[in-house]
Amino acid sequence: MSTCTTASQDLSEPLAGTAATASTWLLIEQPGPWGVKALTSSHLDPELGGALEAAAEGTGVRVALIRRPGRHADFHAAMRRHVYVAHTIPGNTWLRGTMTESPQDLLALDFTALGAGDHRGFGTPHEGAPLALVCTNGKRDRCCALLGRPLAADLAASGQDGIWEVTHLGGHRFSPTLLVLPYGYAYGRADAAHVKDTLDAVRAGRITTEGCRGNSAWERPGQAAELAVRTSAGIDDAGVLTVVGTESTPPGPLAPLWEVTVVHTDGRRWRVTVAQSASQPPRPESCGAALGTPARMDVLAVDEIARAVSGPLGARG
């Protein structure tokens, strides 16, 4: 039976520039089943879920539920749960965590500050393995369950630390999808060997571009531009590239068109031309959905320009 993932892969739909956009991620442990809109259709208090979603609106914070891989008992009992907050913009990348028995307390967070990269003393710095979040919410798309859950289970069984299932990362047709924190890079069409290599690289402060959808810190043209610079210049160090400007230009043959400026901490600068086009032929963006032509980001040019004279950007914290 054909699925949205097989259609996307068979048509060689590109991954770059397809990551969900969020400068900061708020992750709340919630075992048990998840519905289509998990924040309001899980064993988390739906009023709390709706309030958290409303509080995050427009702040750059994306709220998601996480759970450990494996079977999930259908229970409502109170529990101590993990909560993580991660900020992904280079120069101020951090991941902090805590435990709570009262997720209602999260409504007291300053979401605007979190989105801007100010953790306001939340929790403590995460000192363990990087977090690898695998989308497994089959209620949103069956591919996330059919492909995501076995991947998460395989990674956990292999002894990998930091593996969690997550409610939604967007891009069902790229399943299994993965988000790696603290740096915020998303991946698609992942397999266990590739994820292990990716996590090994992150531990060493490097970013793997194979299968990468982009850094959630940037809007989609910026995601594609940054990955193109990494590929063309052979840069794999984490936290050294920043998107400092994205300007729309008069429409070209593949309108709309952007000129994206990417800066390295050593002063190098690139101007990247990115065009948006419609994926052809039509394909389902999700299983059971009508055929559509999802937007794709095509990099037309990567040009290195004069080095910045003001010196390198601030070091990553």
mmCIF file of C-alpha atoms in Angstrom:
data_model
loop_
_atom_site.group_PDB
_atom_site.id
_atom_site.type_symbol
_atom_site.label_atom_id
_atom_site.label_comp_id
_atom_site.label_asym_id
_atom_site.label_seq_id
_atom_site.Cartn_x
_atom_site.Cartn_y
_atom_site.Cartn_z
ATOM 1 C CA MET A 1 0.000 0.000 0.000
ATOM 2 C CA SER A 2 1.395 3.391 -1.009
ATOM 3 C CA THR A 3 1.987 5.941 1.743
ATOM 4 C CA CYS A 4 2.866 9.630 1.797
ATOM 5 C CA THR A 5 6.469 8.703 2.653
ATOM 6 C CA THR A 6 6.913 6.323 -0.282
ATOM 7 C CA ALA A 7 5.455 8.899 -2.667
ATOM 8 C CA SER A 8 7.791 11.617 -1.373
ATOM 9 C CA GLN A 9 10.846 9.393 -1.538
ATOM 10 C CA ASP A 10 9.996 7.942 -4.951
ATOM 11 C CA LEU A 11 9.673 11.496 -6.286
ATOM 12 C CA SER A 12 13.009 12.520 -4.693
ATOM 13 C CA GLU A 13 11.433 15.409 -2.804
ATOM 14 C CA PRO A 14 14.269 17.428 -1.205
ATOM 15 C CA LEU A 15 14.550 17.601 2.575
ATOM 16 C CA ALA A 16 16.389 20.918 3.000
ATOM 17 C CA GLY A 17 14.224 23.789 4.185
ATOM 18 C CA THR A 18 11.369 21.663 5.561
ATOM 19 C CA ALA A 19 11.986 21.762 9.341
ATOM 20 C CA ALA A 20 9.417 23.143 11.768
ATOM 21 C CA THR A 21 10.330 26.680 12.827
ATOM 22 C CA ALA A 22 10.939 27.395 16.523
ATOM 23 C CA SER A 23 13.700 29.288 18.280
ATOM 24 C CA THR A 24 12.865 27.472 21.543
ATOM 25 C CA TRP A 25 11.312 24.081 22.319
ATOM 26 C CA LEU A 26 9.342 23.297 25.486
ATOM 27 C CA LEU A 27 9.048 19.526 25.944
ATOM 28 C CA ILE A 28 6.738 17.959 28.529
ATOM 29 C CA GLU A 29 6.778 14.269 29.365
ATOM 30 C CA GLN A 30 3.326 12.739 28.938
ATOM 31 C CA PRO A 31 2.949 8.952 28.653
ATOM 32 C CA GLY A 32 -0.160 7.268 27.366
ATOM 33 C CA PRO A 33 -1.950 7.756 24.047
ATOM 34 C CA TRP A 34 -1.791 10.962 22.024
ATOM 35 C CA GLY A 35 -4.561 12.308 19.836
ATOM 36 C CA VAL A 36 -4.252 14.319 16.643
ATOM 37 C CA LYS A 37 -3.747 17.544 18.614
ATOM 38 C CA ALA A 38 -1.824 16.008 21.456
ATOM 39 C CA LEU A 39 -1.673 19.047 23.727
ATOM 40 C CA THR A 40 -5.442 18.923 24.088
ATOM 41 C CA SER A 41 -6.055 15.229 23.350
ATOM 42 C CA SER A 42 -3.834 13.236 25.676
ATOM 43 C CA HIS A 43 -3.792 12.519 29.406
ATOM 44 C CA LEU A 44 -2.383 15.989 29.960
ATOM 45 C CA ASP A 45 -5.165 18.240 31.255
ATOM 46 C CA PRO A 46 -6.654 19.589 27.987
ATOM 47 C CA GLU A 47 -7.283 22.998 29.548
ATOM 48 C CA LEU A 48 -3.625 23.174 30.524
ATOM 49 C CA GLY A 49 -2.558 22.020 27.076
ATOM 50 C CA GLY A 50 -4.674 24.686 25.420
ATOM 51 C CA ALA A 51 -3.377 27.353 27.792
ATOM 52 C CA LEU A 52 0.260 26.399 27.108
ATOM 53 C CA GLU A 53 -0.381 26.494 23.383
ATOM 54 C CA ALA A 54 -1.963 29.946 23.700
ATOM 55 C CA ALA A 55 0.876 31.227 25.905
ATOM 56 C CA ALA A 56 3.458 30.133 23.330
ATOM 57 C CA GLU A 57 1.665 31.714 20.362
ATOM 58 C CA GLY A 58 3.856 34.271 18.616
ATOM 59 C CA THR A 59 6.786 33.907 21.042
ATOM 60 C CA GLY A 60 9.001 31.558 19.027
ATOM 61 C CA VAL A 61 8.360 28.743 21.524
ATOM 62 C CA ARG A 62 6.982 25.446 20.278
ATOM 63 C CA VAL A 63 5.389 23.141 22.869
ATOM 64 C CA ALA A 64 5.450 19.363 22.367
ATOM 65 C CA LEU A 65 4.825 16.243 24.428
ATOM 66 C CA ILE A 66 7.433 13.503 24.794
ATOM 67 C CA ARG A 67 7.418 9.960 26.142
ATOM 68 C CA ARG A 68 9.885 7.113 26.447
ATOM 69 C CA PRO A 69 9.923 4.542 23.620
ATOM 70 C CA GLY A 70 7.965 1.366 24.171
ATOM 71 C CA ARG A 71 4.482 0.364 25.270
ATOM 72 C CA HIS A 72 2.382 3.135 26.791
ATOM 73 C CA ALA A 73 -0.088 2.188 29.498
ATOM 74 C CA ASP A 74 -3.389 4.030 29.326
ATOM 75 C CA PHE A 75 -3.336 5.593 32.787
ATOM 76 C CA HIS A 76 -4.150 8.982 34.301
ATOM 77 C CA ALA A 77 -2.146 8.774 37.540
ATOM 78 C CA ALA A 78 -0.163 11.763 38.767
ATOM 79 C CA MET A 79 3.553 11.394 38.102
ATOM 80 C CA ARG A 80 6.875 13.134 38.243
ATOM 81 C CA ARG A 81 7.699 14.066 34.703
ATOM 82 C CA HIS A 82 10.634 15.444 32.762
ATOM 83 C CA VAL A 83 10.424 18.929 31.300
ATOM 84 C CA TYR A 84 13.051 20.319 28.944
ATOM 85 C CA VAL A 85 13.526 23.742 27.407
ATOM 86 C CA ALA A 86 16.004 24.189 24.537
ATOM 87 C CA HIS A 87 17.045 27.357 22.707
ATOM 88 C CA THR A 88 18.510 26.740 19.260
ATOM 89 C CA ILE A 89 19.867 30.059 17.938
ATOM 90 C CA PRO A 90 23.667 29.916 17.520
ATOM 91 C CA GLY A 91 25.567 32.128 19.925
ATOM 92 C CA ASN A 92 23.118 31.320 22.710
ATOM 93 C CA THR A 93 22.345 27.624 22.372
ATOM 94 C CA TRP A 94 21.287 25.860 25.565
ATOM 95 C CA LEU A 95 19.303 22.914 26.894
ATOM 96 C CA ARG A 96 17.926 22.846 30.441
ATOM 97 C CA GLY A 97 15.719 20.389 32.276
ATOM 98 C CA THR A 98 13.823 19.733 35.460
ATOM 99 C CA MET A 99 11.323 17.340 37.012
ATOM 100 C CA THR A 100 7.834 18.381 38.013
ATOM 101 C CA GLU A 101 4.722 16.869 39.546
ATOM 102 C CA SER A 102 2.692 19.932 38.665
ATOM 103 C CA PRO A 103 2.816 20.809 34.951
ATOM 104 C CA GLN A 104 0.349 23.631 35.693
ATOM 105 C CA ASP A 105 3.363 25.497 37.083
ATOM 106 C CA LEU A 106 4.667 25.810 33.519
ATOM 107 C CA LEU A 107 2.042 28.489 32.863
ATOM 108 C CA ALA A 108 4.160 30.795 35.026
ATOM 109 C CA LEU A 109 7.013 30.654 32.502
ATOM 110 C CA ASP A 110 7.866 33.825 30.609
ATOM 111 C CA PHE A 111 7.340 32.505 27.083
ATOM 112 C CA THR A 112 8.476 35.731 25.444
ATOM 113 C CA ALA A 113 11.779 35.560 27.313
ATOM 114 C CA LEU A 114 12.208 31.868 26.479
ATOM 115 C CA GLY A 115 11.622 32.546 22.810
ATOM 116 C CA ALA A 116 14.269 35.269 22.915
ATOM 117 C CA GLY A 117 16.796 32.918 24.529
ATOM 118 C CA ASP A 118 16.517 33.986 28.170
ATOM 119 C CA HIS A 119 15.838 30.900 30.294
ATOM 120 C CA ARG A 120 15.222 32.985 33.458
ATOM 121 C CA GLY A 121 16.897 30.304 35.560
ATOM 122 C CA PHE A 122 14.609 27.479 34.460
ATOM 123 C CA GLY A 123 15.805 24.087 35.699
ATOM 124 C CA THR A 124 19.470 23.160 35.423
ATOM 125 C CA PRO A 125 21.796 22.726 32.434
ATOM 126 C CA HIS A 126 21.378 19.355 30.730
ATOM 127 C CA GLU A 127 24.661 17.487 31.009
ATOM 128 C CA GLY A 128 23.657 14.163 29.525
ATOM 129 C CA ALA A 129 23.497 12.906 25.962
ATOM 130 C CA PRO A 130 21.890 15.118 23.320
ATOM 131 C CA LEU A 131 18.146 14.626 23.019
ATOM 132 C CA ALA A 132 16.930 12.717 19.970
ATOM 133 C CA LEU A 133 13.195 13.185 19.481
ATOM 134 C CA VAL A 134 11.499 10.798 17.050
ATOM 135 C CA CYS A 135 8.004 11.701 15.849
ATOM 136 C CA THR A 136 5.682 8.758 16.568
ATOM 137 C CA ASN A 137 2.179 10.240 16.671
ATOM 138 C CA GLY A 138 0.221 7.865 14.473
ATOM 139 C CA LYS A 139 -2.999 9.789 15.117
ATOM 140 C CA ARG A 140 -1.586 12.633 12.996
ATOM 141 C CA ASP A 141 -0.178 10.334 10.327
ATOM 142 C CA ARG A 142 0.182 6.560 10.276
ATOM 143 C CA CYS A 143 3.714 6.824 8.845
ATOM 144 C CA CYS A 144 4.903 8.417 12.080
ATOM 145 C CA ALA A 145 3.777 5.321 13.990
ATOM 146 C CA LEU A 146 4.694 2.686 11.393
ATOM 147 C CA LEU A 147 8.180 4.103 10.811
ATOM 148 C CA GLY A 148 8.894 6.305 13.824
ATOM 149 C CA ARG A 149 8.055 3.959 16.686
ATOM 150 C CA PRO A 150 10.295 1.083 15.483
ATOM 151 C CA LEU A 151 13.153 3.553 15.003
ATOM 152 C CA ALA A 152 12.756 4.976 18.517
ATOM 153 C CA ALA A 153 12.546 1.469 19.990
ATOM 154 C CA ASP A 154 15.620 0.308 18.063
ATOM 155 C CA LEU A 155 17.656 3.295 19.216
ATOM 156 C CA ALA A 156 16.606 2.825 22.841
ATOM 157 C CA ALA A 157 17.289 -0.920 22.733
ATOM 158 C CA SER A 158 20.772 -0.283 21.332
ATOM 159 C CA GLY A 159 21.682 1.637 24.474
ATOM 160 C CA GLN A 160 21.478 5.142 23.020
ATOM 161 C CA ASP A 161 20.713 7.722 25.706
ATOM 162 C CA GLY A 162 18.420 10.697 25.252
ATOM 163 C CA ILE A 163 15.884 8.946 22.986
ATOM 164 C CA TRP A 164 12.294 10.171 23.256
ATOM 165 C CA GLU A 165 9.140 9.888 21.211
ATOM 166 C CA VAL A 166 7.612 13.269 20.373
ATOM 167 C CA THR A 167 4.168 14.357 19.271
ATOM 168 C CA HIS A 168 4.755 16.356 16.108
ATOM 169 C CA LEU A 169 7.698 17.653 14.067
ATOM 170 C CA GLY A 170 5.866 18.370 10.816
ATOM 171 C CA GLY A 171 6.582 16.775 7.453
ATOM 172 C CA HIS A 172 4.881 13.386 7.865
ATOM 173 C CA ARG A 173 5.942 12.462 4.350
ATOM 174 C CA PHE A 174 9.598 12.521 5.475
ATOM 175 C CA SER A 175 9.072 9.922 8.237
ATOM 176 C CA PRO A 176 10.845 8.784 10.285
ATOM 177 C CA THR A 177 11.540 12.366 11.358
ATOM 178 C CA LEU A 178 13.917 13.374 14.107
ATOM 179 C CA LEU A 179 14.859 16.521 16.043
ATOM 180 C CA VAL A 180 18.240 16.740 17.783
ATOM 181 C CA LEU A 181 18.679 19.126 20.697
ATOM 182 C CA PRO A 182 20.322 21.371 21.808
ATOM 183 C CA TYR A 183 21.269 22.538 18.303
ATOM 184 C CA GLY A 184 17.798 22.164 16.799
ATOM 185 C CA TYR A 185 18.578 20.320 13.571
ATOM 186 C CA ALA A 186 15.782 18.170 12.140
ATOM 187 C CA TYR A 187 16.268 15.077 9.993
ATOM 188 C CA GLY A 188 14.056 13.019 7.726
ATOM 189 C CA ARG A 189 13.983 9.495 6.267
ATOM 190 C CA ALA A 190 16.167 8.510 9.205
ATOM 191 C CA ASP A 191 17.426 5.049 10.049
ATOM 192 C CA ALA A 192 19.138 3.805 13.191
ATOM 193 C CA ALA A 193 22.677 3.816 11.773
ATOM 194 C CA HIS A 194 22.336 7.372 10.493
ATOM 195 C CA VAL A 195 20.862 8.599 13.787
ATOM 196 C CA LYS A 196 23.712 7.024 15.766
ATOM 197 C CA ASP A 197 26.263 8.735 13.497
ATOM 198 C CA THR A 198 24.373 12.021 13.838
ATOM 199 C CA LEU A 199 24.341 11.810 17.645
ATOM 200 C CA ASP A 200 28.031 10.877 17.752
ATOM 201 C CA ALA A 201 28.736 13.986 15.675
ATOM 202 C CA VAL A 202 26.645 16.207 17.977
ATOM 203 C CA ARG A 203 28.549 14.945 21.019
ATOM 204 C CA ALA A 204 31.720 16.076 19.247
ATOM 205 C CA GLY A 205 30.227 19.483 18.406
ATOM 206 C CA ARG A 206 29.618 18.707 14.745
ATOM 207 C CA ILE A 207 26.528 18.784 12.511
ATOM 208 C CA THR A 208 25.700 16.082 9.997
ATOM 209 C CA THR A 209 24.037 17.434 6.859
ATOM 210 C CA GLU A 210 23.045 14.089 5.327
ATOM 211 C CA GLY A 211 19.280 13.755 5.602
ATOM 212 C CA CYS A 212 19.054 17.139 7.329
ATOM 213 C CA ARG A 213 15.877 19.217 6.960
ATOM 214 C CA GLY A 214 17.349 22.339 8.551
ATOM 215 C CA ASN A 215 17.784 24.161 11.828
ATOM 216 C CA SER A 216 14.504 25.100 13.489
ATOM 217 C CA ALA A 217 16.040 28.443 14.521
ATOM 218 C CA TRP A 218 15.567 29.775 10.978
ATOM 219 C CA GLU A 219 12.648 30.260 8.648
ATOM 220 C CA ARG A 220 12.644 27.834 5.751
ATOM 221 C CA PRO A 221 14.684 29.887 3.244
ATOM 222 C CA GLY A 222 17.322 30.326 5.955
ATOM 223 C CA GLN A 223 17.314 26.608 6.715
ATOM 224 C CA ALA A 224 18.059 25.748 3.098
ATOM 225 C CA ALA A 225 20.673 28.508 2.826
ATOM 226 C CA GLU A 226 22.588 27.458 5.940
ATOM 227 C CA LEU A 227 22.709 23.823 4.848
ATOM 228 C CA ALA A 228 23.911 24.890 1.392
ATOM 229 C CA VAL A 229 26.761 26.904 2.955
ATOM 230 C CA ARG A 230 27.730 23.959 5.154
ATOM 231 C CA THR A 231 27.816 21.678 2.126
ATOM 232 C CA SER A 232 29.603 24.012 -0.273
ATOM 233 C CA ALA A 233 32.215 25.242 2.252
ATOM 234 C CA GLY A 234 32.681 21.916 4.028
ATOM 235 C CA ILE A 235 31.661 23.273 7.438
ATOM 236 C CA ASP A 236 30.483 20.818 10.086
ATOM 237 C CA ASP A 237 31.210 22.709 13.329
ATOM 238 C CA ALA A 238 28.086 23.347 15.388
ATOM 239 C CA GLY A 239 27.075 26.849 16.380
ATOM 240 C CA VAL A 240 29.293 28.733 13.914
ATOM 241 C CA LEU A 241 26.783 29.780 11.229
ATOM 242 C CA THR A 242 24.058 32.362 11.715
ATOM 243 C CA VAL A 243 21.395 33.597 9.307
ATOM 244 C CA VAL A 244 21.573 37.384 9.715
ATOM 245 C CA GLY A 245 19.274 38.503 6.926
ATOM 246 C CA THR A 246 16.598 37.176 4.593
ATOM 247 C CA GLU A 247 15.419 39.623 1.943
ATOM 248 C CA SER A 248 12.758 38.910 -0.637
ATOM 249 C CA THR A 249 13.637 39.986 -4.159
ATOM 250 C CA PRO A 250 11.545 40.663 -7.270
ATOM 251 C CA PRO A 251 9.998 37.363 -8.379
ATOM 252 C CA GLY A 252 12.113 35.274 -10.678
ATOM 253 C CA PRO A 253 11.278 32.210 -12.757
ATOM 254 C CA LEU A 254 10.902 30.233 -9.525
ATOM 255 C CA ALA A 255 9.111 32.886 -7.463
ATOM 256 C CA PRO A 256 9.165 33.794 -4.653
ATOM 257 C CA LEU A 257 12.888 34.451 -4.315
ATOM 258 C CA TRP A 258 15.089 35.360 -1.329
ATOM 259 C CA GLU A 259 18.637 36.589 -0.802
ATOM 260 C CA VAL A 260 19.837 35.049 2.474
ATOM 261 C CA THR A 261 22.975 36.241 4.265
ATOM 262 C CA VAL A 262 24.821 33.618 6.309
ATOM 263 C CA VAL A 263 27.731 34.583 8.596
ATOM 264 C CA HIS A 264 30.465 32.437 10.158
ATOM 265 C CA THR A 265 31.938 33.253 13.560
ATOM 266 C CA ASP A 266 35.324 33.698 11.830
ATOM 267 C CA GLY A 267 33.921 36.607 9.784
ATOM 268 C CA ARG A 268 33.198 34.838 6.497
ATOM 269 C CA ARG A 269 29.926 35.754 4.838
ATOM 270 C CA TRP A 270 27.830 34.204 2.090
ATOM 271 C CA ARG A 271 24.906 35.403 0.028
ATOM 272 C CA VAL A 272 22.608 32.518 -0.860
ATOM 273 C CA THR A 273 19.832 32.766 -3.426
ATOM 274 C CA VAL A 274 16.851 30.599 -2.509
ATOM 275 C CA ALA A 275 13.710 30.123 -4.586
ATOM 276 C CA GLN A 276 10.422 28.548 -3.569
ATOM 277 C CA SER A 277 8.656 26.323 -6.037
ATOM 278 C CA ALA A 278 5.830 23.802 -5.982
ATOM 279 C CA SER A 279 6.722 20.125 -5.897
ATOM 280 C CA GLN A 280 5.590 18.318 -9.014
ATOM 281 C CA PRO A 281 3.892 16.032 -9.779
ATOM 282 C CA PRO A 282 1.238 16.276 -7.058
ATOM 283 C CA ARG A 283 1.596 13.958 -4.089
ATOM 284 C CA PRO A 284 -0.129 13.549 -0.687
ATOM 285 C CA GLU A 285 1.436 15.660 2.071
ATOM 286 C CA SER A 286 -0.045 13.242 4.611
ATOM 287 C CA CYS A 287 -1.591 9.799 4.390
ATOM 288 C CA GLY A 288 -5.230 10.070 3.383
ATOM 289 C CA ALA A 289 -4.875 13.689 2.264
ATOM 290 C CA ALA A 290 -5.716 14.921 -1.201
ATOM 291 C CA LEU A 291 -2.890 15.276 -3.700
ATOM 292 C CA GLY A 292 -1.030 18.546 -3.299
ATOM 293 C CA THR A 293 2.085 20.409 -4.433
ATOM 294 C CA PRO A 294 4.019 21.183 -1.223
ATOM 295 C CA ALA A 295 6.447 24.080 -1.290
ATOM 296 C CA ARG A 296 10.118 23.252 -1.753
ATOM 297 C CA MET A 297 13.216 25.406 -1.264
ATOM 298 C CA ASP A 298 15.721 25.381 -4.134
ATOM 299 C CA VAL A 299 19.162 26.937 -3.649
ATOM 300 C CA LEU A 300 20.161 28.671 -6.884
ATOM 301 C CA ALA A 301 23.514 30.163 -5.861
ATOM 302 C CA VAL A 302 25.963 30.269 -2.937
ATOM 303 C CA ASP A 303 28.395 33.191 -3.153
ATOM 304 C CA GLU A 304 31.034 34.032 -0.565
ATOM 305 C CA ILE A 305 31.285 37.778 -0.050
ATOM 306 C CA ALA A 306 33.685 40.083 1.797
ATOM 307 C CA ARG A 307 34.488 39.181 5.379
ATOM 308 C CA ALA A 308 32.785 41.189 8.103
ATOM 309 C CA VAL A 309 35.122 43.884 9.447
ATOM 310 C CA SER A 310 33.591 43.979 12.926
ATOM 311 C CA GLY A 311 35.091 40.646 13.981
ATOM 312 C CA PRO A 312 33.505 37.302 14.817
ATOM 313 C CA LEU A 313 30.117 36.855 16.344
ATOM 314 C CA GLY A 314 29.795 36.045 20.040
ATOM 315 C CA ALA A 315 30.823 32.586 21.084
ATOM 316 C CA ARG A 316 28.193 29.959 21.716
ATOM 317 C CA GLY A 317 27.049 29.783 25.329
#
